[in-house]
mmCIF file of C-alpha atoms in Angstrom:
data_model
loop_
_atom_site.group_PDB
_atom_site.id
_atom_site.type_symbol
_atom_site.label_atom_id
_atom_site.label_comp_id
_atom_site.label_asym_id
_atom_site.label_seq_id
_atom_site.Cartn_x
_atom_site.Cartn_y
_atom_site.Cartn_z
ATOM 1 C CA LEU T 109 -22.592 22.862 19.809
ATOM 2 C CA VAL T 110 -22.771 19.694 21.469
ATOM 3 C CA MET T 111 -21.299 18.085 24.471
ATOM 4 C CA LYS T 112 -20.462 14.221 25.080
ATOM 5 C CA ASP T 113 -18.307 12.318 27.249
ATOM 6 C CA ASN T 114 -17.541 16.177 28.908
ATOM 7 C CA THR T 115 -16.244 17.419 26.188
ATOM 8 C CA HIS T 116 -18.008 19.774 22.987
ATOM 9 C CA CYS T 117 -17.190 19.990 19.312
ATOM 10 C CA LEU T 118 -19.129 22.115 17.264
ATOM 11 C CA MET T 119 -21.434 20.011 14.352
ATOM 12 C CA ASP T 120 -23.753 21.359 11.769
ATOM 13 C CA VAL T 121 -27.519 21.067 13.147
ATOM 14 C CA GLU T 122 -28.509 18.182 11.410
ATOM 15 C CA ASP T 123 -25.280 16.038 12.362
ATOM 16 C CA ALA T 124 -25.945 17.540 15.723
ATOM 17 C CA CYS T 125 -30.224 15.686 15.215
ATOM 18 C CA LYS T 126 -28.241 12.515 14.065
ATOM 19 C CA GLU T 127 -26.215 12.597 17.598
ATOM 20 C CA VAL T 128 -28.794 13.017 19.891
ATOM 21 C CA GLY T 129 -31.279 11.041 17.736
ATOM 22 C CA ILE T 130 -33.721 13.301 17.088
ATOM 23 C CA ASN T 131 -36.210 14.340 14.374
ATOM 24 C CA ARG T 132 -35.538 17.830 13.440
ATOM 25 C CA HIS T 133 -38.878 19.626 11.849
ATOM 26 C CA ILE T 134 -38.636 22.035 9.217
ATOM 27 C CA ILE T 135 -41.129 24.580 9.314
ATOM 28 C CA ARG T 136 -41.068 26.531 6.158
ATOM 29 C CA PHE T 137 -43.474 29.342 4.932
ATOM 30 C CA THR T 138 -44.499 30.538 1.660
ATOM 31 C CA SER T 139 -46.458 33.993 1.347
ATOM 32 C CA THR T 140 -47.480 35.344 -2.090
ATOM 33 C CA VAL T 141 -46.858 39.496 -3.295
ATOM 34 C CA TYR T 142 -48.563 40.631 -6.500
ATOM 35 C CA LEU T 143 -46.806 42.958 -8.203
ATOM 36 C CA ASN T 144 -47.517 45.296 -11.184
ATOM 37 C CA ASP T 145 -44.149 44.706 -13.172
ATOM 38 C CA SER T 146 -44.273 44.912 -17.122
ATOM 39 C CA GLY T 147 -42.008 42.613 -18.842
ATOM 40 C CA PRO T 148 -41.397 39.369 -18.329
ATOM 41 C CA PRO T 149 -40.972 37.210 -15.246
ATOM 42 C CA LEU T 150 -36.850 37.150 -15.446
ATOM 43 C CA SER T 151 -36.754 41.282 -15.685
ATOM 44 C CA THR T 152 -38.946 41.391 -12.525
ATOM 45 C CA ALA T 153 -36.753 38.745 -10.675
ATOM 46 C CA LYS T 154 -33.150 40.759 -11.891
ATOM 47 C CA LYS T 155 -34.878 43.868 -10.501
ATOM 48 C CA LEU T 156 -35.968 42.328 -7.242
ATOM 49 C CA HIS T 157 -32.277 41.303 -6.893
ATOM 50 C CA GLN T 158 -30.762 44.632 -7.218
ATOM 51 C CA LEU T 159 -33.517 45.833 -4.553
ATOM 52 C CA LEU T 160 -32.658 43.112 -2.097
ATOM 53 C CA GLU T 161 -28.802 43.242 -2.604
ATOM 54 C CA GLU T 162 -29.093 47.138 -1.833
ATOM 55 C CA LYS T 163 -31.171 46.582 0.500
ATOM 56 C CA LEU T 164 -28.984 43.752 2.139
ATOM 57 C CA SER T 165 -25.425 44.460 1.984
ATOM 58 C CA GLN T 166 -24.446 42.388 4.390
ATOM 59 C CA TRP T 167 -25.618 38.884 3.097
ATOM 60 C CA SER T 168 -25.400 36.955 -0.240
ATOM 61 C CA VAL T 169 -27.944 37.946 -2.366
ATOM 62 C CA THR T 170 -27.904 34.958 -5.887
ATOM 63 C CA ILE T 171 -29.861 34.778 -8.840
ATOM 64 C CA SER T 172 -30.710 31.663 -10.992
ATOM 65 C CA ASP T 173 -33.699 32.066 -13.868
ATOM 66 C CA VAL T 174 -36.122 33.669 -11.896
ATOM 67 C CA GLU T 175 -35.821 33.116 -8.523
ATOM 68 C CA VAL T 176 -33.994 35.185 -6.228
ATOM 69 C CA SER T 177 -31.941 33.475 -2.911
ATOM 70 C CA VAL T 178 -30.454 34.899 0.072
ATOM 71 C CA GLU T 179 -30.327 31.848 3.155
ATOM 72 C CA SER T 180 -33.158 29.989 3.143
ATOM 73 C CA VAL T 181 -35.620 32.713 1.708
ATOM 74 C CA ILE T 182 -36.604 32.299 -1.495
ATOM 75 C CA VAL T 183 -38.389 35.092 -3.634
ATOM 76 C CA LYS T 184 -39.950 33.508 -7.172
ATOM 77 C CA VAL T 185 -41.691 34.998 -10.315
ATOM 78 C CA GLU T 186 -44.262 33.745 -11.230
ATOM 79 C CA GLY T 187 -46.497 35.527 -14.286
ATOM 80 C CA ASP T 188 -46.470 35.938 -18.203
ATOM 81 C CA GLU T 189 -45.917 39.208 -19.917
ATOM 82 C CA ASN T 190 -49.030 41.178 -18.821
ATOM 83 C CA GLU T 191 -48.240 43.633 -15.733
ATOM 84 C CA GLN T 192 -48.670 41.389 -12.670
ATOM 85 C CA LYS T 193 -46.361 39.339 -11.351
ATOM 86 C CA SER T 194 -46.963 36.420 -8.765
ATOM 87 C CA ILE T 195 -44.450 36.889 -6.098
ATOM 88 C CA PHE T 196 -44.050 33.855 -3.582
ATOM 89 C CA VAL T 197 -41.336 34.452 -0.705
ATOM 90 C CA SER T 198 -40.791 31.417 0.978
ATOM 91 C CA TRP T 199 -38.478 31.030 4.221
ATOM 92 C CA THR T 200 -37.602 28.136 6.890
ATOM 93 C CA ASN T 201 -38.727 29.149 10.729
ATOM 94 C CA GLN T 202 -35.094 29.795 11.447
ATOM 95 C CA ASP T 203 -35.059 32.767 9.119
ATOM 96 C CA GLU T 204 -38.240 34.672 10.109
ATOM 97 C CA ASP T 205 -36.447 37.425 10.865
ATOM 98 C CA LEU T 206 -35.206 37.490 6.961
ATOM 99 C CA GLY T 207 -37.588 36.383 5.441
ATOM 100 C CA SER T 208 -39.925 38.339 7.000
ATOM 101 C CA TYR T 209 -38.429 41.555 6.452
ATOM 102 C CA ILE T 210 -38.350 40.863 2.863
ATOM 103 C CA LEU T 211 -41.540 40.202 3.022
ATOM 104 C CA GLU T 212 -42.757 43.513 4.279
ATOM 105 C CA LEU T 213 -40.298 45.516 2.033
ATOM 106 C CA LEU T 214 -42.383 43.483 -1.356
ATOM 107 C CA SER T 215 -45.820 43.974 0.021
ATOM 108 C CA SER T 216 -45.068 47.723 0.363
ATOM 109 C CA MET T 217 -43.910 48.030 -3.079
ATOM 110 C CA ALA T 218 -47.370 46.841 -3.791
ATOM 111 C CA LYS T 219 -48.761 48.697 -2.021
ATOM 112 C CA ASN J 42 -33.423 27.712 17.423
ATOM 113 C CA TYR J 43 -34.339 24.643 16.152
ATOM 114 C CA GLU J 44 -37.838 22.511 16.060
ATOM 115 C CA TRP J 45 -38.110 18.771 16.087
ATOM 116 C CA GLY J 46 -40.613 16.254 16.801
ATOM 117 C CA SER J 47 -43.802 15.477 14.806
ATOM 118 C CA ILE J 48 -46.804 17.579 14.693
ATOM 119 C CA ASN J 49 -49.819 15.536 16.625
ATOM 120 C CA LEU J 50 -53.034 16.225 13.889
ATOM 121 C CA SER J 51 -55.505 16.789 17.505
ATOM 122 C CA GLU J 52 -53.175 19.060 18.986
ATOM 123 C CA LEU J 53 -52.589 21.044 16.348
ATOM 124 C CA MET J 54 -56.613 21.218 15.271
ATOM 125 C CA ALA J 55 -57.513 22.640 18.736
ATOM 126 C CA LYS J 56 -55.369 24.887 19.084
ATOM 127 C CA LEU J 57 -56.844 25.943 15.285
ATOM 128 C CA SER J 58 -60.322 26.210 16.827
ATOM 129 C CA LYS J 59 -59.236 28.241 20.271
ATOM 130 C CA GLU J 60 -57.579 30.596 17.717
ATOM 131 C CA GLY J 61 -61.483 31.032 16.645
ATOM 132 C CA ILE J 62 -60.331 29.233 13.424
ATOM 133 C CA ASN J 63 -63.335 27.084 12.869
ATOM 134 C CA ASP J 64 -63.983 26.020 8.864
ATOM 135 C CA ALA J 65 -60.293 24.444 8.704
ATOM 136 C CA LYS J 66 -61.268 21.212 6.893
ATOM 137 C CA LEU J 67 -58.458 18.313 6.988
ATOM 138 C CA ASP J 68 -57.286 15.736 4.875
ATOM 139 C CA ASN J 69 -54.832 13.253 3.500
ATOM 140 C CA THR J 70 -51.829 13.397 1.143
ATOM 141 C CA ALA J 71 -49.445 10.814 0.249
ATOM 142 C CA ASN J 72 -47.285 11.320 2.559
ATOM 143 C CA GLY J 73 -49.392 13.890 5.216
ATOM 144 C CA TYR J 74 -51.578 15.990 5.419
ATOM 145 C CA VAL J 75 -53.081 19.173 3.932
ATOM 146 C CA ILE J 76 -55.106 21.611 5.821
ATOM 147 C CA HIS J 77 -57.239 24.202 4.237
ATOM 148 C CA LEU J 78 -58.630 27.090 5.952
ATOM 149 C CA GLN J 79 -60.914 27.835 3.943
ATOM 150 C CA GLU J 80 -61.944 31.393 4.664
ATOM 151 C CA LYS J 81 -58.683 32.573 4.002
ATOM 152 C CA ASP J 82 -57.274 30.440 1.856
ATOM 153 C CA ALA J 83 -54.339 29.424 3.608
ATOM 154 C CA LEU J 84 -52.918 25.830 3.263
ATOM 155 C CA ILE J 85 -50.927 23.587 5.999
ATOM 156 C CA HIS J 86 -48.901 20.623 4.732
ATOM 157 C CA LEU J 87 -47.160 18.303 7.421
ATOM 158 C CA ASP J 88 -45.834 15.526 7.447
ATOM 159 C CA GLU J 89 -43.593 13.915 9.196
ATOM 160 C CA LYS J 90 -40.610 16.099 9.269
ATOM 161 C CA ASN J 91 -42.073 19.185 7.429
ATOM 162 C CA THR J 92 -44.965 21.579 7.932
ATOM 163 C CA HIS J 93 -45.546 23.962 4.867
ATOM 164 C CA VAL J 94 -47.747 27.034 5.531
ATOM 165 C CA LEU J 95 -48.960 28.708 2.296
ATOM 166 C CA CYS J 96 -51.105 31.863 2.726
ATOM 167 C CA ASN J 97 -51.728 34.998 0.382
ATOM 168 C CA SER J 98 -50.055 38.407 1.863
ATOM 169 C CA ASP J 99 -52.000 37.711 5.298
ATOM 170 C CA GLU J 100 -49.672 37.860 7.809
ATOM 171 C CA ASN J 101 -51.777 38.123 11.122
ATOM 172 C CA LEU J 102 -53.107 34.799 10.163
ATOM 173 C CA ARG J 103 -49.322 33.697 8.997
ATOM 174 C CA SER J 104 -48.444 35.049 12.431
ATOM 175 C CA ARG J 105 -50.889 33.281 14.304
ATOM 176 C CA LEU J 106 -50.237 30.115 12.705
ATOM 177 C CA ARG J 107 -46.188 30.232 13.412
ATOM 178 C CA THR J 108 -47.116 30.911 17.097
ATOM 179 C CA ILE J 109 -49.671 27.430 16.906
ATOM 180 C CA LEU J 110 -47.163 25.264 15.302
ATOM 181 C CA MET J 111 -43.888 26.473 17.334
ATOM 182 C CA GLN J 112 -46.162 25.669 20.344
ATOM 183 C CA CYS J 113 -46.994 22.033 19.183
ATOM 184 C CA LEU J 114 -43.799 21.187 18.348
ATOM 185 C CA LYS J 115 -39.788 20.692 21.110
ATOM 186 C CA LYS J 116 -37.293 23.104 20.840
ATOM 187 C CA PHE J 117 -33.550 23.166 21.216
#
């Protein structure tokens, strides 16, 4: 919500920053979880997609190749056909609650 | 809340030290800087408009770094 010349209007955050003349600074976090899951990374990604769809039913959870996304949170699977996969969980500070919840969820699976 | 502005490197290094992180190694990159926290094996990539914190699943460290970084930036 931006106020200008005594009127209000809704802008997206990037436009609002330009309007006011400030530079937005984005903080992003990427943490790594190691999960034992045999099969190719794609199959692990599909399982994670299913899990997140179930746990986050009010959000739109999408999958593209080995990446599962919800808002700014990206969950990327890497690894070969052997047991251990590296799961990179990445999010911007604006999605701290969602990102840290997903990281905690995946970390608890890894234990 | 959204962060804005850029991070003052001296301020950040001082805050890391105050938090007991004394092995932070600063290097230049093509667009900015990278700070390597050697013992924890974590990285902080910084440029004018972006900061990226990479760590293993050390949530305690990540949370502390988040607090420090937010203190180094303005908010709206």
